[in-house]
Amino acid sequence: MIISVGRKKLIVIGGGAAGFFGAINAAEKNPNLDVTILEGSRRLLTKVKISGGGRCNVTHSCFNPRDLVKNYPRGEKELLGPFSRFQPEDTIAWYESRGVKLKTEQDGRMFPTTDNSDTIVKCLLSAAQKNDIQIKKGMLVKSVVFKDNHQFLVQTRDGEFIGDYLLLATGSSPIGYAIAKKLGHEIIEPVPSLFTFQIKSPLIDELMGLSFPEAELSMVPHHADPQPKKKFKPFSFKGPVLITHWGLSGPAVLKLSAWGARELAASNYKASLTINWVNISNKIIFEKILERKNNLPKQSPRTRTLDPLPKRFWLRLLDVVGVDESSCWSDMSHQKIQDLSNLITHTNLDIQGKGEFKEEFVTCGGVNLKEVDFRSMASKINPNLYFAGEILNTDGITGGFNFQNAWTTSYIAAVHLSTLQK
């Protein structure tokens, strides 16, 4: 069975954020364009629904494109132009014009004021319906063929579709990568990004839940080759860190995993990690501890923590350097004070594997960016083929940046599509 879609037909493969946003804007800007979304599963906008703990982290309050691109480990250079045309300010305006207001939280993340991702889902579904976009669920694409007449033949389990233009917005789905490759594109091997670290150490075992708002982390991935030709560079970030039952999490950890994603994959997720738990110099910490000893010689070091360390962590540090409950500050030798300050500002831990950051499912890798025109999001290889979102070798850190990439790239594609054969 062949379902003919005629001329001026856009087929969007992928019923997620990028697919819906591209379809809606293309239909709105060119009413003569007949738009169909093909989604392989029975569920639409899955990531939108579950992101941000079910609240949907729509974007981030970063309104300078040059600052915005710094949040993308891959795609920083390429996304500058698109973000100059459609950035978080435009995303906010787009949703507000459709009755959805966004709010900004202290860390810059932006959510619908309802704190409910269904608000975003309903907005996108309503806009698609208003623009007569056909939505085909359960249409798992088996293959795409670019025909001699410059049309695409899309074969699914339940039929075939013919379109003049094709927008690939399949996220990190292997199906999307396979289609892009069949249509002539190089796929940079996808590997996970945005994940937590598995670490076993007596220093942090059974301290899950403790947080450190101003930590400084430095990581060097290990080489699988004992004699590598080139050393891995260190990656460093500052920010909140959280001890979990499997190791470490928090924004600083996720940033390290994002920027070091490919090197960590090459090292089988083995790396050396150095932490300054308080982001204060060793000299200042040493002086603070020495001051405590001089002012409170008869008091037990275990009575009161050294701010800003959590009490339970302070007690664990004292255990590690050998300060028991019978000790007083006057008993603390110069060397033990130095050992304690070193442990606070220079803890060495071994990363033994990766955990999951289940709400994001972000990967680095995808369609080679050199093969895409970021002025239009069109393929440089295959006429009338467009890309949007995570199928590209672009990825952002946590905080709404991956959704903004989806909104922006799909919008740019839609704008270009609207100029064709009106």
mmCIF file with all atom_site columns, N, CA and C in Angstrom, residues 136-158:
data_model
loop_
_atom_site.group_PDB
_atom_site.id
_atom_site.type_symbol
_atom_site.label_atom_id
_atom_site.label_alt_id
_atom_site.label_comp_id
_atom_site.label_asym_id
_atom_site.label_entity_id
_atom_site.label_seq_id
_atom_site.pdbx_PDB_ins_code
_atom_site.Cartn_x
_atom_site.Cartn_y
_atom_site.Cartn_z
_atom_site.occupancy
_atom_site.B_iso_or_equiv
_atom_site.pdbx_formal_charge
_atom_site.auth_seq_id
_atom_site.auth_comp_id
_atom_site.auth_asym_id
_atom_site.auth_atom_id
_atom_site.pdbx_PDB_model_num
ATOM 1  N N  . LYS A 1 136 ? 1.058  10.413 12.909 1.00 0.00 ? 136 LYS A N  1
ATOM 2  C CA . LYS A 1 136 ? 0.951  8.964  12.736 1.00 0.00 ? 136 LYS A CA 1
ATOM 3  C C  . LYS A 1 136 ? 1.807  8.269  13.795 1.00 0.00 ? 136 LYS A C  1
ATOM 4  N N  . LYS A 1 137 ? 1.142  7.702  14.787 1.00 0.00 ? 137 LYS A N  1
ATOM 5  C CA . LYS A 1 137 ? 1.859  6.968  15.843 1.00 0.00 ? 137 LYS A CA 1
ATOM 6  C C  . LYS A 1 137 ? 2.041  5.513  15.434 1.00 0.00 ? 137 LYS A C  1
ATOM 7  N N  . GLY A 1 138 ? 3.044  4.870  16.026 1.00 0.00 ? 138 GLY A N  1
ATOM 8  C CA . GLY A 1 138 ? 3.297  3.461  15.726 1.00 0.00 ? 138 GLY A CA 1
ATOM 9  C C  . GLY A 1 138 ? 3.810  3.236  14.326 1.00 0.00 ? 138 GLY A C  1
ATOM 10 N N  . MET A 1 139 ? 4.321  4.298  13.688 1.00 0.00 ? 139 MET A N  1
ATOM 11 C CA . MET A 1 139 ? 4.839  4.197  12.322 1.00 0.00 ? 139 MET A CA 1
ATOM 12 C C  . MET A 1 139 ? 6.357  4.043  12.370 1.00 0.00 ? 139 MET A C  1
ATOM 13 N N  . LEU A 1 140 ? 6.800  2.853  12.702 1.00 0.00 ? 140 LEU A N  1
ATOM 14 C CA . LEU A 1 140 ? 8.231  2.588  12.790 1.00 0.00 ? 140 LEU A CA 1
ATOM 15 C C  . LEU A 1 140 ? 8.828  2.570  11.391 1.00 0.00 ? 140 LEU A C  1
ATOM 16 N N  . VAL A 1 141 ? 9.736  3.494  11.135 1.00 0.00 ? 141 VAL A N  1
ATOM 17 C CA . VAL A 1 141 ? 10.319 3.621  9.802  1.00 0.00 ? 141 VAL A CA 1
ATOM 18 C C  . VAL A 1 141 ? 11.341 2.517  9.567  1.00 0.00 ? 141 VAL A C  1
ATOM 19 N N  . LYS A 1 142 ? 11.182 1.822  8.461  1.00 0.00 ? 142 LYS A N  1
ATOM 20 C CA . LYS A 1 142 ? 12.097 0.741  8.095  1.00 0.00 ? 142 LYS A CA 1
ATOM 21 C C  . LYS A 1 142 ? 13.210 1.230  7.179  1.00 0.00 ? 142 LYS A C  1
ATOM 22 N N  . SER A 1 143 ? 12.860 2.149  6.259  1.00 0.00 ? 143 SER A N  1
ATOM 23 C CA . SER A 1 143 ? 13.874 2.665  5.347  1.00 0.00 ? 143 SER A CA 1
ATOM 24 C C  . SER A 1 143 ? 13.376 3.950  4.696  1.00 0.00 ? 143 SER A C  1
ATOM 25 N N  . VAL A 1 144 ? 14.337 4.713  4.199  1.00 0.00 ? 144 VAL A N  1
ATOM 26 C CA . VAL A 1 144 ? 14.039 5.942  3.451  1.00 0.00 ? 144 VAL A CA 1
ATOM 27 C C  . VAL A 1 144 ? 14.879 5.903  2.179  1.00 0.00 ? 144 VAL A C  1
ATOM 28 N N  . VAL A 1 145 ? 14.218 6.148  1.044  1.00 0.00 ? 145 VAL A N  1
ATOM 29 C CA . VAL A 1 145 ? 14.907 6.160  -0.241 1.00 0.00 ? 145 VAL A CA 1
ATOM 30 C C  . VAL A 1 145 ? 14.692 7.523  -0.889 1.00 0.00 ? 145 VAL A C  1
ATOM 31 N N  . PHE A 1 146 ? 15.786 8.133  -1.348 1.00 0.00 ? 146 PHE A N  1
ATOM 32 C CA . PHE A 1 146 ? 15.686 9.390  -2.088 1.00 0.00 ? 146 PHE A CA 1
ATOM 33 C C  . PHE A 1 146 ? 15.585 9.047  -3.562 1.00 0.00 ? 146 PHE A C  1
ATOM 34 N N  . LYS A 1 147 ? 14.430 9.335  -4.153 1.00 0.00 ? 147 LYS A N  1
ATOM 35 C CA . LYS A 1 147 ? 14.142 8.910  -5.516 1.00 0.00 ? 147 LYS A CA 1
ATOM 36 C C  . LYS A 1 147 ? 14.715 9.880  -6.539 1.00 0.00 ? 147 LYS A C  1
ATOM 37 N N  . ASP A 1 148 ? 14.739 9.439  -7.805 1.00 0.00 ? 148 ASP A N  1
ATOM 38 C CA . ASP A 1 148 ? 15.296 10.243 -8.879 1.00 0.00 ? 148 ASP A CA 1
ATOM 39 C C  . ASP A 1 148 ? 14.554 11.553 -9.076 1.00 0.00 ? 148 ASP A C  1
ATOM 40 N N  . ASN A 1 149 ? 13.278 11.572 -8.732 1.00 0.00 ? 149 ASN A N  1
ATOM 41 C CA . ASN A 1 149 ? 12.482 12.790 -8.895 1.00 0.00 ? 149 ASN A CA 1
ATOM 42 C C  . ASN A 1 149 ? 12.614 13.729 -7.685 1.00 0.00 ? 149 ASN A C  1
ATOM 43 N N  . HIS A 1 150 ? 13.622 13.473 -6.844 1.00 0.00 ? 150 HIS A N  1
ATOM 44 C CA . HIS A 1 150 ? 13.923 14.293 -5.666 1.00 0.00 ? 150 HIS A CA 1
ATOM 45 C C  . HIS A 1 150 ? 12.813 14.246 -4.620 1.00 0.00 ? 150 HIS A C  1
ATOM 46 N N  . GLN A 1 151 ? 12.139 13.113 -4.549 1.00 0.00 ? 151 GLN A N  1
ATOM 47 C CA . GLN A 1 151 ? 11.187 12.879 -3.470 1.00 0.00 ? 151 GLN A CA 1
ATOM 48 C C  . GLN A 1 151 ? 11.704 11.750 -2.589 1.00 0.00 ? 151 GLN A C  1
ATOM 49 N N  . PHE A 1 152 ? 11.218 11.739 -1.359 1.00 0.00 ? 152 PHE A N  1
ATOM 50 C CA . PHE A 1 152 ? 11.596 10.708 -0.398 1.00 0.00 ? 152 PHE A CA 1
ATOM 51 C C  . PHE A 1 152 ? 10.499 9.658  -0.313 1.00 0.00 ? 152 PHE A C  1
ATOM 52 N N  . LEU A 1 153 ? 10.896 8.408  -0.402 1.00 0.00 ? 153 LEU A N  1
ATOM 53 C CA . LEU A 1 153 ? 9.979  7.289  -0.173 1.00 0.00 ? 153 LEU A CA 1
ATOM 54 C C  . LEU A 1 153 ? 10.290 6.738  1.211  1.00 0.00 ? 153 LEU A C  1
ATOM 55 N N  . VAL A 1 154 ? 9.356  6.934  2.133  1.00 0.00 ? 154 VAL A N  1
ATOM 56 C CA . VAL A 1 154 ? 9.540  6.491  3.518  1.00 0.00 ? 154 VAL A CA 1
ATOM 57 C C  . VAL A 1 154 ? 8.720  5.224  3.726  1.00 0.00 ? 154 VAL A C  1
ATOM 58 N N  . GLN A 1 155 ? 9.401  4.151  4.018  1.00 0.00 ? 155 GLN A N  1
ATOM 59 C CA . GLN A 1 155 ? 8.734  2.866  4.223  1.00 0.00 ? 155 GLN A CA 1
ATOM 60 C C  . GLN A 1 155 ? 8.604  2.580  5.720  1.00 0.00 ? 155 GLN A C  1
ATOM 61 N N  . THR A 1 156 ? 7.389  2.289  6.158  1.00 0.00 ? 156 THR A N  1
ATOM 62 C CA . THR A 1 156 ? 7.132  1.920  7.550  1.00 0.00 ? 156 THR A CA 1
ATOM 63 C C  . THR A 1 156 ? 6.525  0.527  7.583  1.00 0.00 ? 156 THR A C  1
ATOM 64 N N  . ARG A 1 157 ? 6.281  0.036  8.785  1.00 0.00 ? 157 ARG A N  1
ATOM 65 C CA . ARG A 1 157 ? 5.670  -1.292 8.915  1.00 0.00 ? 157 ARG A CA 1
ATOM 66 C C  . ARG A 1 157 ? 4.248  -1.312 8.375  1.00 0.00 ? 157 ARG A C  1
ATOM 67 N N  . ASP A 1 158 ? 3.616  -0.135 8.355  1.00 0.00 ? 158 ASP A N  1
ATOM 68 C CA . ASP A 1 158 ? 2.191  -0.080 8.013  1.00 0.00 ? 158 ASP A CA 1
ATOM 69 C C  . ASP A 1 158 ? 1.891  0.683  6.735  1.00 0.00 ? 158 ASP A C  1
#
